[in-house]
Amino acid sequence: IYFNVFLFKFLTYLTFFNYSCCFMKLVTVKYPNDISGMEAWYDAKDFNSTADSTEVTTWNDKSGNGHHLVQSTAGKKPIVKSLNGNKFLDSNNENRYFQLAFTRVRPLTIFCVYKVNTIASNIYVTDGYTDQGSTAITTSGGSGGTGLQYGMTSGNLAFGVSTNTIFAQVSVQQVDTAAASFGRYNGVQKFTGTSDKNIGGITLFARADLASARFADASIAEYISYNRALTLTEIQQIERYLKFKWGL
C-alpha cells in the first residue's frame, strides 16, 4: 500500500511538472524593449488611470529615446477612450493628430495596433514626417475605402485584406534592397515590395502634410518602431506580445 501511495504521488508530481513546463512555454512572450534597436514606443495602457474623453497633450515615448509626441492645440489633441477595459487614443473624427520630426531612416520595422472607425478612401492612420506616404497605414478601395494598404515607393502596396473596424495589428519592415520590404497583418505576411521614401519622423491619425481630406477617424492602442530590420523570429515575438496584450 505504501508503494502505491508513493507511486501515485510521484505520477501526480510528474503530471504537474509537465503541465507547468508546457504552460510556461505557452505564455513566455518577449517584451518590446527586450529586442535591440527600438527607436519609439507609444502604449495607450499608460492612460489606464485617465478618464475617457480626456484630451492628451503628451504621449510619452517608452523607448527611452525621448521621442515624446506632443499636441498643444486644444481641439487637435487625441482623446482617451476605452473598450473592454483597454484604453486607446482616438481622433474622435475631428482631425486630431500627433506629429514629430526626428532622424528616422531605413531600415526600420514598425508595429501598430489600431482600428478604423469610419471607412473612407485614402485616410491615414499613420505616416512619416518628410515624405507623405512614407510609412502610411492607409485605406484604399475608392470611395468605400474597403482595403488596407501601406505607403512605399511610387504608390501603395495592398495588404489584401479589408480595412478593419475592430482592433488588429500590422507589422511592416522597410529596407533599401529591392523587393525586400514586406507587410504582415495579424501575423500573416501579405505583401513584399520596395521603399525609397524619406521618413523623417512620425505622424499619427493624419498624412504627413496634414491635408484635411486625409485625416483618419481611427483609434491607436500601440505603436512600436525599431531602427533596424528585425529577424522573423523577433517580429513574431512582438506580434505575440501584442496579440496577448490586446486580445487580438
CSV table of C-alpha atoms in Angstrom, one decimal:
chain,number,residue,atom,x,y,z
A,1,ILE,CA,0.0,0.0,0.0
A,2,TYR,CA,2.9,2.4,0.8
A,3,PHE,CA,4.4,1.7,-2.6
A,4,ASN,CA,1.1,2.5,-4.3
A,5,VAL,CA,0.7,5.8,-2.4
A,6,PHE,CA,4.3,6.7,-3.3
A,7,LEU,CA,3.7,5.9,-7.0
A,8,PHE,CA,0.5,8.0,-7.1
A,9,LYS,CA,2.3,11.0,-5.6
A,10,PHE,CA,5.2,10.6,-8.0
A,11,LEU,CA,3.0,10.4,-11.0
A,12,THR,CA,1.0,13.4,-9.8
A,13,TYR,CA,4.2,15.3,-9.5
A,14,LEU,CA,5.3,14.4,-13.0
A,15,THR,CA,1.9,15.4,-14.4
A,16,PHE,CA,2.0,18.7,-12.7
A,17,PHE,CA,5.6,19.3,-13.7
A,18,ASN,CA,4.8,18.6,-17.4
A,19,TYR,CA,1.8,20.8,-17.4
A,20,SER,CA,3.7,23.6,-15.7
A,21,CYS,CA,6.5,23.4,-18.3
A,22,CYS,CA,4.0,23.5,-21.1
A,23,PHE,CA,2.2,26.4,-19.6
A,24,MET,CA,5.4,28.3,-19.1
A,25,LYS,CA,6.3,27.8,-22.8
A,26,LEU,CA,2.9,29.0,-23.9
A,27,VAL,CA,2.9,32.2,-22.0
A,28,THR,CA,6.5,33.2,-22.5
A,29,VAL,CA,6.4,36.4,-24.6
A,30,LYS,CA,9.3,38.9,-25.0
A,31,TYR,CA,8.7,42.5,-24.2
A,32,PRO,CA,9.4,45.1,-27.0
A,33,ASN,CA,12.3,46.6,-25.1
A,34,ASP,CA,14.0,43.2,-24.8
A,35,ILE,CA,14.8,43.5,-28.5
A,36,SER,CA,17.5,45.9,-29.6
A,37,GLY,CA,17.1,48.8,-31.9
A,38,MET,CA,13.9,50.3,-30.5
A,39,GLU,CA,13.5,54.0,-31.6
A,40,ALA,CA,10.0,54.8,-30.4
A,41,TRP,CA,7.2,53.1,-28.3
A,42,TYR,CA,3.8,54.5,-27.6
A,43,ASP,CA,1.5,52.5,-25.4
A,44,ALA,CA,-2.1,53.6,-24.6
A,45,LYS,CA,-2.2,51.5,-21.5
A,46,ASP,CA,-0.2,54.3,-20.0
A,47,PHE,CA,-3.6,56.1,-19.8
A,48,ASN,CA,-5.3,53.4,-17.8
A,49,SER,CA,-5.9,55.9,-15.0
A,50,THR,CA,-7.1,58.7,-17.3
A,51,ALA,CA,-10.8,59.3,-17.7
A,52,ASP,CA,-12.4,58.7,-21.1
A,53,SER,CA,-12.8,61.8,-23.3
A,54,THR,CA,-9.7,63.5,-21.8
A,55,GLU,CA,-7.6,65.4,-24.3
A,56,VAL,CA,-4.0,64.1,-24.4
A,57,THR,CA,-1.2,66.7,-24.7
A,58,THR,CA,1.7,64.3,-24.5
A,59,TRP,CA,2.1,60.6,-25.4
A,60,ASN,CA,5.3,59.6,-23.8
A,61,ASP,CA,7.9,57.5,-25.7
A,62,LYS,CA,8.7,54.4,-23.6
A,63,SER,CA,11.8,53.5,-25.6
A,64,GLY,CA,14.0,55.9,-23.6
A,65,ASN,CA,14.9,57.9,-26.7
A,66,GLY,CA,12.8,60.9,-25.7
A,67,HIS,CA,10.6,60.9,-28.9
A,68,HIS,CA,7.6,62.1,-27.0
A,69,LEU,CA,4.5,63.1,-29.1
A,70,VAL,CA,3.2,66.5,-28.1
A,71,GLN,CA,0.0,68.3,-29.3
A,72,SER,CA,-0.5,71.6,-27.5
A,73,THR,CA,-3.5,72.9,-29.6
A,74,ALA,CA,-6.9,72.4,-27.9
A,75,GLY,CA,-9.3,70.6,-30.2
A,76,LYS,CA,-6.4,68.9,-32.0
A,77,LYS,CA,-5.3,66.7,-29.1
A,78,PRO,CA,-6.3,63.0,-29.4
A,79,ILE,CA,-8.6,61.8,-26.7
A,80,VAL,CA,-8.7,58.8,-24.4
A,81,LYS,CA,-11.3,56.1,-25.0
A,82,SER,CA,-11.8,52.6,-23.7
A,83,LEU,CA,-13.1,49.3,-25.0
A,84,ASN,CA,-13.3,46.0,-23.0
A,85,GLY,CA,-11.2,47.5,-20.2
A,86,ASN,CA,-8.4,48.7,-22.6
A,87,LYS,CA,-7.6,52.3,-23.1
A,88,PHE,CA,-6.6,53.7,-26.5
A,89,LEU,CA,-6.2,57.1,-28.2
A,90,ASP,CA,-8.8,58.3,-30.7
A,91,SER,CA,-9.0,61.1,-33.2
A,92,ASN,CA,-12.8,61.3,-32.5
A,93,ASN,CA,-13.4,62.1,-36.2
A,94,GLU,CA,-12.2,65.7,-35.5
A,95,ASN,CA,-8.8,66.0,-37.3
A,96,ARG,CA,-6.9,65.4,-34.1
A,97,TYR,CA,-3.3,64.2,-34.5
A,98,PHE,CA,0.3,63.8,-33.3
A,99,GLN,CA,3.3,64.7,-35.3
A,100,LEU,CA,7.1,64.7,-34.5
A,101,ALA,CA,10.2,65.2,-36.7
A,102,PHE,CA,13.3,63.2,-35.8
A,103,THR,CA,16.1,61.4,-37.5
A,104,ARG,CA,14.5,58.3,-38.9
A,105,VAL,CA,15.8,56.3,-41.8
A,106,ARG,CA,15.6,52.8,-43.3
A,107,PRO,CA,15.9,50.0,-42.4
A,108,LEU,CA,13.1,50.0,-39.9
A,109,THR,CA,10.4,47.7,-38.6
A,110,ILE,CA,7.1,49.1,-37.4
A,111,PHE,CA,4.2,47.6,-35.4
A,112,CYS,CA,0.8,49.2,-34.9
A,113,VAL,CA,-2.4,48.1,-33.2
A,114,TYR,CA,-5.3,50.2,-34.4
A,115,LYS,CA,-8.8,50.2,-35.9
A,116,VAL,CA,-10.6,52.5,-38.3
A,117,ASN,CA,-13.9,53.9,-37.0
A,118,THR,CA,-15.3,55.5,-40.2
A,119,ILE,CA,-14.4,53.8,-43.5
A,120,ALA,CA,-13.3,56.3,-46.2
A,121,SER,CA,-10.9,56.2,-49.1
A,122,ASN,CA,-7.2,57.3,-48.6
A,123,ILE,CA,-7.3,58.2,-45.0
A,124,TYR,CA,-4.1,57.9,-43.0
A,125,VAL,CA,-3.8,56.1,-39.6
A,126,THR,CA,0.0,56.6,-39.5
A,127,ASP,CA,2.6,58.2,-41.7
A,128,GLY,CA,6.2,59.5,-41.6
A,129,TYR,CA,7.1,63.2,-41.5
A,130,THR,CA,9.2,64.2,-44.5
A,131,ASP,CA,7.5,62.5,-47.5
A,132,GLN,CA,3.8,61.8,-47.3
A,133,GLY,CA,3.0,58.2,-47.6
A,134,SER,CA,6.5,57.1,-46.4
A,135,THR,CA,5.2,54.9,-43.5
A,136,ALA,CA,1.5,55.2,-44.2
A,137,ILE,CA,-1.1,52.7,-42.9
A,138,THR,CA,-4.0,53.9,-45.0
A,139,THR,CA,-7.2,52.8,-46.7
A,140,SER,CA,-7.9,52.1,-50.4
A,141,GLY,CA,-10.7,50.9,-52.5
A,142,GLY,CA,-12.3,54.0,-54.0
A,143,SER,CA,-15.0,55.9,-52.2
A,144,GLY,CA,-15.8,52.9,-50.0
A,145,GLY,CA,-12.2,52.7,-48.6
A,146,THR,CA,-12.6,48.9,-48.2
A,147,GLY,CA,-9.0,47.9,-48.4
A,148,LEU,CA,-5.9,48.3,-46.3
A,149,GLN,CA,-2.6,49.5,-47.9
A,150,TYR,CA,0.8,50.7,-46.9
A,151,GLY,CA,2.7,53.7,-48.4
A,152,MET,CA,6.1,52.8,-50.1
A,153,THR,CA,7.9,53.7,-53.3
A,154,SER,CA,5.7,55.1,-56.1
A,155,GLY,CA,2.3,54.3,-54.7
A,156,ASN,CA,0.9,52.0,-52.1
A,157,LEU,CA,1.1,48.2,-51.5
A,158,ALA,CA,-2.1,46.4,-50.7
A,159,PHE,CA,-2.4,44.1,-47.7
A,160,GLY,CA,-5.1,42.2,-49.5
A,161,VAL,CA,-7.5,42.5,-46.5
A,162,SER,CA,-10.4,44.7,-45.7
A,163,THR,CA,-10.0,47.8,-43.7
A,164,ASN,CA,-10.6,46.7,-40.1
A,165,THR,CA,-13.2,48.3,-37.9
A,166,ILE,CA,-12.1,46.2,-34.9
A,167,PHE,CA,-8.6,46.3,-33.4
A,168,ALA,CA,-5.9,44.5,-35.5
A,169,GLN,CA,-2.2,44.6,-35.8
A,170,VAL,CA,0.1,45.3,-38.7
A,171,SER,CA,3.8,44.7,-38.9
A,172,VAL,CA,5.9,46.4,-41.7
A,173,GLN,CA,9.6,46.2,-42.4
A,174,GLN,CA,11.3,48.7,-44.8
A,175,VAL,CA,14.8,48.1,-46.2
A,176,ASP,CA,16.6,49.6,-49.2
A,177,THR,CA,17.1,46.3,-51.0
A,178,ALA,CA,14.7,45.9,-53.9
A,179,ALA,CA,11.6,43.7,-53.1
A,180,ALA,CA,12.9,43.1,-49.6
A,181,SER,CA,10.4,45.1,-47.7
A,182,PHE,CA,7.2,43.4,-46.5
A,183,GLY,CA,4.0,43.8,-44.6
A,184,ARG,CA,2.1,41.5,-42.3
A,185,TYR,CA,-1.5,41.6,-41.0
A,186,ASN,CA,-2.4,39.8,-37.7
A,187,GLY,CA,0.8,37.7,-38.0
A,188,VAL,CA,0.4,36.7,-41.7
A,189,GLN,CA,2.6,38.1,-44.4
A,190,LYS,CA,0.6,39.9,-47.1
A,191,PHE,CA,3.0,41.7,-49.4
A,192,THR,CA,6.6,42.4,-50.4
A,193,GLY,CA,7.9,45.4,-52.2
A,194,THR,CA,10.5,48.2,-52.3
A,195,SER,CA,10.8,51.5,-50.5
A,196,ASP,CA,12.7,54.7,-51.2
A,197,LYS,CA,10.8,57.5,-49.5
A,198,ASN,CA,12.3,59.8,-46.8
A,199,ILE,CA,10.7,59.2,-43.4
A,200,GLY,CA,12.0,61.8,-41.0
A,201,GLY,CA,9.6,61.3,-38.1
A,202,ILE,CA,6.1,60.2,-37.1
A,203,THR,CA,2.5,61.3,-37.9
A,204,LEU,CA,-0.4,59.6,-36.2
A,205,PHE,CA,-4.1,59.9,-37.4
A,206,ALA,CA,-3.1,62.0,-40.4
A,207,ARG,CA,-1.0,62.2,-43.5
A,208,ALA,CA,2.4,63.9,-43.2
A,209,ASP,CA,1.3,67.1,-45.0
A,210,LEU,CA,-1.8,67.3,-42.7
A,211,ALA,CA,-4.1,67.5,-45.7
A,212,SER,CA,-7.6,68.0,-44.4
A,213,ALA,CA,-9.1,65.2,-46.5
A,214,ARG,CA,-6.6,62.6,-45.2
A,215,PHE,CA,-7.2,62.6,-41.5
A,216,ALA,CA,-8.5,59.3,-40.2
A,217,ASP,CA,-11.3,58.7,-37.8
A,218,ALA,CA,-9.3,56.0,-36.1
A,219,SER,CA,-8.0,54.6,-32.8
A,220,ILE,CA,-4.5,53.6,-31.9
A,221,ALA,CA,-3.7,51.3,-29.0
A,222,GLU,CA,0.1,50.8,-29.5
A,223,TYR,CA,2.8,51.9,-31.9
A,224,ILE,CA,6.4,50.5,-31.8
A,225,SER,CA,9.3,51.2,-34.2
A,226,TYR,CA,12.8,49.8,-34.5
A,227,ASN,CA,15.7,51.3,-36.4
A,228,ARG,CA,16.8,48.0,-38.0
A,229,ALA,CA,15.4,45.1,-39.9
A,230,LEU,CA,14.2,42.6,-37.2
A,231,THR,CA,14.5,38.9,-37.9
A,232,LEU,CA,11.3,37.0,-38.5
A,233,THR,CA,11.7,35.4,-35.1
A,234,GLU,CA,11.9,38.8,-33.4
A,235,ILE,CA,8.9,40.1,-35.4
A,236,GLN,CA,6.8,37.1,-34.3
A,237,GLN,CA,7.8,37.7,-30.7
A,238,ILE,CA,6.5,41.2,-30.8
A,239,GLU,CA,3.4,40.0,-32.6
A,240,ARG,CA,2.7,37.5,-29.9
A,241,TYR,CA,3.2,40.2,-27.2
A,242,LEU,CA,0.7,42.5,-28.9
A,243,LYS,CA,-1.8,39.6,-29.5
A,244,PHE,CA,-1.9,38.6,-25.9
A,245,LYS,CA,-1.8,42.2,-24.6
A,246,TRP,CA,-4.7,43.4,-26.6
A,247,GLY,CA,-6.7,40.2,-27.0
A,248,LEU,CA,-6.4,40.2,-30.8
